[in-house]
Coordinates of C-alpha atoms and ligand atoms in Angstrom, one line a residue:
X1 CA 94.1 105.3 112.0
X2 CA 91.7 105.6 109.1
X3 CA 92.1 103.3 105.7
X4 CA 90.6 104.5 102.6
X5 CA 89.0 101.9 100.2
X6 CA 89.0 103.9 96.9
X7 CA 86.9 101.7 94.6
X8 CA 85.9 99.5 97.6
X9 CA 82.7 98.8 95.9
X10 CA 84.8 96.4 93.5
X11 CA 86.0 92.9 94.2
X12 CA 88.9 93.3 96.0
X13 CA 87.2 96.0 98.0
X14 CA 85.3 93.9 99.2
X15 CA 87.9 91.4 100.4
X16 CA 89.6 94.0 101.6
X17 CA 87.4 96.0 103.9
X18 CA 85.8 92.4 105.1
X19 CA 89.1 90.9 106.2
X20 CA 90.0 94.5 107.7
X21 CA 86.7 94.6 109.1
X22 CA 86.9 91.4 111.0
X23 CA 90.5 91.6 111.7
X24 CA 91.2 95.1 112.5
X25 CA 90.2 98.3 114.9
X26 CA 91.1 100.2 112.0
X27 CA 88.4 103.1 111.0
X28 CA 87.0 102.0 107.8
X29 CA 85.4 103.9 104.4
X30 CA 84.5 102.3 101.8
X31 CA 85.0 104.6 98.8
X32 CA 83.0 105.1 95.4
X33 CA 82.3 107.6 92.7
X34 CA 78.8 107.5 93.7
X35 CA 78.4 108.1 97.4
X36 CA 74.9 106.2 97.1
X37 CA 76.8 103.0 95.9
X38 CA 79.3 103.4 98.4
X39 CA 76.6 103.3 101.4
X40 CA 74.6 100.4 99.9
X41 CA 78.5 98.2 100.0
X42 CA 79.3 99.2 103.3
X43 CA 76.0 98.2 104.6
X44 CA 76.1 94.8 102.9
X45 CA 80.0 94.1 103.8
X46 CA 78.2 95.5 107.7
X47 CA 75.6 92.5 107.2
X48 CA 78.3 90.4 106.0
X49 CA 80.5 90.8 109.0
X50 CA 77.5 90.4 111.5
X51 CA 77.0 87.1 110.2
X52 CA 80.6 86.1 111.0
X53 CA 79.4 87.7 114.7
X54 CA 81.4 91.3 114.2
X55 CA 79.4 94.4 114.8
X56 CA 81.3 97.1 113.5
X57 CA 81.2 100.4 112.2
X58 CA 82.3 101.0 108.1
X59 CA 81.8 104.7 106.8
X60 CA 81.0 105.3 103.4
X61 CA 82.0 108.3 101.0
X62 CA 82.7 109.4 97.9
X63 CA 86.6 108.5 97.3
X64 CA 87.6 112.0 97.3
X65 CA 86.0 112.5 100.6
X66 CA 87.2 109.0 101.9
X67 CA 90.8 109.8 101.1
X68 CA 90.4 113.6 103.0
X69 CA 90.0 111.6 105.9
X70 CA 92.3 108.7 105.6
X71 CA 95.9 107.7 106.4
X72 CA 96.0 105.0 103.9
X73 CA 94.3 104.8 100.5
X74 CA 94.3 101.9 98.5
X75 CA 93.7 102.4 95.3
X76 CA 91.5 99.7 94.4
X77 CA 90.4 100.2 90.5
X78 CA 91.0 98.9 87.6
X79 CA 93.8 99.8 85.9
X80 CA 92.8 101.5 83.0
X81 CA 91.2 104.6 85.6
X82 CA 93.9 105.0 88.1
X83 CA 95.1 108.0 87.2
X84 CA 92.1 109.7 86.4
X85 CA 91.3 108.5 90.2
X86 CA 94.1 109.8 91.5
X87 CA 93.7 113.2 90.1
X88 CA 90.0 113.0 91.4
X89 CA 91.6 112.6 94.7
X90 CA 94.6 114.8 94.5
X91 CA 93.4 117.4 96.7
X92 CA 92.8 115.0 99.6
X93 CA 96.2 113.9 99.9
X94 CA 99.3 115.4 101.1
X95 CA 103.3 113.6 102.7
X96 CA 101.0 112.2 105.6
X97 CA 98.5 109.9 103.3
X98 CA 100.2 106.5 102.4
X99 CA 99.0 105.6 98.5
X100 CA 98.3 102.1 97.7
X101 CA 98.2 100.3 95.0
X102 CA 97.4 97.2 94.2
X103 CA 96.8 97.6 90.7
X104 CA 98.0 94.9 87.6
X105 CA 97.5 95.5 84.1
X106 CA 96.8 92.4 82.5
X107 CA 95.5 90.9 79.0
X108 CA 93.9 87.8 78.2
X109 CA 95.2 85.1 75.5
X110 CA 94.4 82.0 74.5
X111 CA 97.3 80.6 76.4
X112 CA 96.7 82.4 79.5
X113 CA 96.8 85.8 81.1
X114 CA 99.7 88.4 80.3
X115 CA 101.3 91.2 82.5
X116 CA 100.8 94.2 80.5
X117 CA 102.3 97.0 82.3
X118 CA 101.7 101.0 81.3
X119 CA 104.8 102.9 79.9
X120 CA 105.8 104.1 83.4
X121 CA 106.8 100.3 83.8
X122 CA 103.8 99.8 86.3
X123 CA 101.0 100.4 87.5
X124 CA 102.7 101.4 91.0
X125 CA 105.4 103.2 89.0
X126 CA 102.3 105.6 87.2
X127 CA 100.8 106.1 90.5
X128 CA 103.8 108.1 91.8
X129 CA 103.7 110.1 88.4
X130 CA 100.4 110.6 88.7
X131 CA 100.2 111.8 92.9
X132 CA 102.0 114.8 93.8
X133 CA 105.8 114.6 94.6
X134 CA 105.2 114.7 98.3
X135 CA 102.7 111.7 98.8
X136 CA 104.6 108.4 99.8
X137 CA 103.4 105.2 97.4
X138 CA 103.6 101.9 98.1
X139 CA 102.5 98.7 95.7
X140 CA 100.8 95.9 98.0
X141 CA 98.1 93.5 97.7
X142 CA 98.4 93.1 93.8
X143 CA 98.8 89.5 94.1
X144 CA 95.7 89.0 96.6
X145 CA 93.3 86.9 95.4
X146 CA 89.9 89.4 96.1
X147 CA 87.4 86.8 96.1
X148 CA 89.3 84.1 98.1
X149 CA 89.9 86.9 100.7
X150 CA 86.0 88.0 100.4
X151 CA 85.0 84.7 101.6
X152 CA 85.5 85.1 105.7
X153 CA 84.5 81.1 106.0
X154 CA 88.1 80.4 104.3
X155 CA 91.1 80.2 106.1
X156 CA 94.2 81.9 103.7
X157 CA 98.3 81.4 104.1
X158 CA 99.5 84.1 101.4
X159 CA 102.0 86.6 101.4
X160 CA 101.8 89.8 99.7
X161 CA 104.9 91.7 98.6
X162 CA 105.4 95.5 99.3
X163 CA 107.3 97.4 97.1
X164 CA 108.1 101.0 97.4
X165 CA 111.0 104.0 98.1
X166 CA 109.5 105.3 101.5
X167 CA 110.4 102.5 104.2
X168 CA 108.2 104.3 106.9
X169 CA 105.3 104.3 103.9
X170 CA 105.9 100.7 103.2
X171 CA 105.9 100.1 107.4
X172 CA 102.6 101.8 108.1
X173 CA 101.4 98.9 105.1
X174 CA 103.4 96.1 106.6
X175 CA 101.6 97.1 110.2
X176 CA 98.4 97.0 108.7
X177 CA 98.6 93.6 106.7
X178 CA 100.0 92.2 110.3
X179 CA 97.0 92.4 111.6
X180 CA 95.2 90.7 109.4
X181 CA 94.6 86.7 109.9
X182 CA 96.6 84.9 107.1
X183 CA 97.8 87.5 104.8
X184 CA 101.4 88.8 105.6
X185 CA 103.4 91.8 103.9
X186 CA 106.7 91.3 102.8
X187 CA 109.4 94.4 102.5
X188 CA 110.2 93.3 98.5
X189 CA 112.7 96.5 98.2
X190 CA 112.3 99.8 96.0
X191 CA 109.3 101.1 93.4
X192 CA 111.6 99.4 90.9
X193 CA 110.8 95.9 91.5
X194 CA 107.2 97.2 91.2
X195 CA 107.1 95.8 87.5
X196 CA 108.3 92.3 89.0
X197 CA 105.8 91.8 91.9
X198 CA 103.2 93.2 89.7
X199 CA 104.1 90.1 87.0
X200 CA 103.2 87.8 89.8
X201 CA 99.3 87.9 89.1
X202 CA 98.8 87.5 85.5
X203 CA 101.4 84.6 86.0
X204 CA 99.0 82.9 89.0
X205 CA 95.5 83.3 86.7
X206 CA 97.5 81.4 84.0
X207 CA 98.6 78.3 86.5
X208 CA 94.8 78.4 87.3
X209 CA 93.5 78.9 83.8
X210 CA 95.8 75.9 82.7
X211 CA 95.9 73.5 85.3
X212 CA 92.7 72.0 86.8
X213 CA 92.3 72.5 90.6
X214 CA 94.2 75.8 91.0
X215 CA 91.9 78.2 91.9
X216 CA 92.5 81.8 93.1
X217 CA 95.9 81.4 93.6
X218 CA 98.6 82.9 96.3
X219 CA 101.6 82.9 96.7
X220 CA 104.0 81.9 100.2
X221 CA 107.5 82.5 100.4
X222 CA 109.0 80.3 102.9
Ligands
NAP301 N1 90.0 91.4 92.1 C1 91.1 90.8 92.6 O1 91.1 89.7 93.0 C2 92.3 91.7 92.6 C3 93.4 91.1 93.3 C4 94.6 91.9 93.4 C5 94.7 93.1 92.8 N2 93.6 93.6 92.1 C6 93.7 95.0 91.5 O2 92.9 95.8 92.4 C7 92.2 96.7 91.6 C8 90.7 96.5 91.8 O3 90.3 95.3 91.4 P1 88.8 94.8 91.4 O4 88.7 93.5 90.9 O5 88.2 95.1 92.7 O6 88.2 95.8 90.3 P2 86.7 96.0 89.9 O7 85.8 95.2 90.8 O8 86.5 95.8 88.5 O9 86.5 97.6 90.2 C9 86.7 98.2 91.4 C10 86.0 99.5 91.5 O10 86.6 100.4 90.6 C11 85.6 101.5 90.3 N3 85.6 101.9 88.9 C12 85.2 101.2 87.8 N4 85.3 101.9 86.7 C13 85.9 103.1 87.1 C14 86.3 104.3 86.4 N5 86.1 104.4 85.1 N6 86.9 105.2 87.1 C15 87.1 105.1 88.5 N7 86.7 104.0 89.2 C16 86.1 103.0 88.5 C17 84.2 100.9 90.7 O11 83.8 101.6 91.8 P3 82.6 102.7 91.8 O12 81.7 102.4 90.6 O13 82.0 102.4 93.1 O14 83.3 104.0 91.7 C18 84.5 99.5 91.0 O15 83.7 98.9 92.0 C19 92.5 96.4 90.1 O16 93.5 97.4 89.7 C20 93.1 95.0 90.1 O17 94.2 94.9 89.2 C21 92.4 92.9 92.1

């Protein structure tokens, strides 16, 4: 099975297709707007991963052709430019592509970081108004601390919640985050608690933000 990084080029990206990378036999591309870009990250995550002795192969492409190929695409960009991503994608994805997203919107305050979800009620929730009707979408990873998860030297306990209306969508995720050392995926019901798993992230960069010694926070549920 292939994974998609759309926006893999960014930091969580890079956390992403590092931890996959080590972890996983899963096919890897690492996506970008610029296909030039996109080949420079996937040789440096490459390098990266031979340091931590794993030689393995990572294709790069623009995201449009990274999601033709792919099973699961994870939307990793900001925000603000999902939908205009997922438009530039549209015509690679059809009811067999699983749609991630692990988007947040967020603003920052004085007193901390606030959630600041679009109209659709989240960012997961715009994603499905934005892909066609027949492409299965599933919120995960949102509340994955990217750098924390870039660094391959740090050994991670977090949980990630997976939201969404297709349970065989929200399985092929779960299967995926299984095989990944420390992370684990946890079935958190329909798209409509999308808005509440979202919330989880600007709540954890405000503990940080406020209190000394918290630092790229998860979250466990035990
Ligand atoms: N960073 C984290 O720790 C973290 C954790 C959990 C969830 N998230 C969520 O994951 C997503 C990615 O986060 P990130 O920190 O990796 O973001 P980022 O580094 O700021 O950006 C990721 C990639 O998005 C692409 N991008 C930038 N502007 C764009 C535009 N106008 N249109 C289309 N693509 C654009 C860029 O790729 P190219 O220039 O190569 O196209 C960039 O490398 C966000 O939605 C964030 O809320 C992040």
């Amino acid at each position: 099975m292939r994974i998609a990084l759309v926006g893999g080029t960014g930091e969580l990206g890079e956390g992403l297709a590092l931890r996959l990378g080590r972890d996983t036999g899963f096919e890897l591309t690492i996506g970008s707007r610029d296909q030039r870009k996109a080949s420079e990250c996937a040789e440096a995550y490459r390098r990266e991963l031979r340091r931590h002795d794993v030689d393995r192969r990572m294709d790069a492409a623009t995201n449009e052709s990274a999601a033709a190929e792919a099973t699961v695409v994870v939307l990793s960009v900001p925000p603000y430019y999902v939908t205009e991503t997922v438009e530039a994608i549209e015509p690679a994805l059809d009811s067999e592509t699983v749609l991630v997203s692990p988007a947040v919107g967020m603003s920052g305050h004085d007193d901390g970081v606030r959630y600041n979800p679009p109209p659709a009620g989240s960012v997961t929730e715009l994603v499905v108004e934005t892909a066609p009707d027949d492409v299965p979408v599933v919120g995960a990873f949102a509340n994955v601390p990217g750098a924390r998860i870039a660094n391959l030297d740090e050994r991670i306990e977090i949980d990630t919640p997976v939201v969404g209306d297709s349970s065989a969508a929200k399985e092929v995720v779960i299967d995926v985050v299984s095989e990944l050392d420390g992370i684990r995926a946890v079935d958190a019901g329909p798209l409509s608690n999308a808005a509440a798993v979202e919330a989880i992230t600007p709540f954890l960069i405000t503990l940080a933000q406020q209190n000394e010694g918290f630092v790229d926070l998860g979250v466990k549920f035990v």
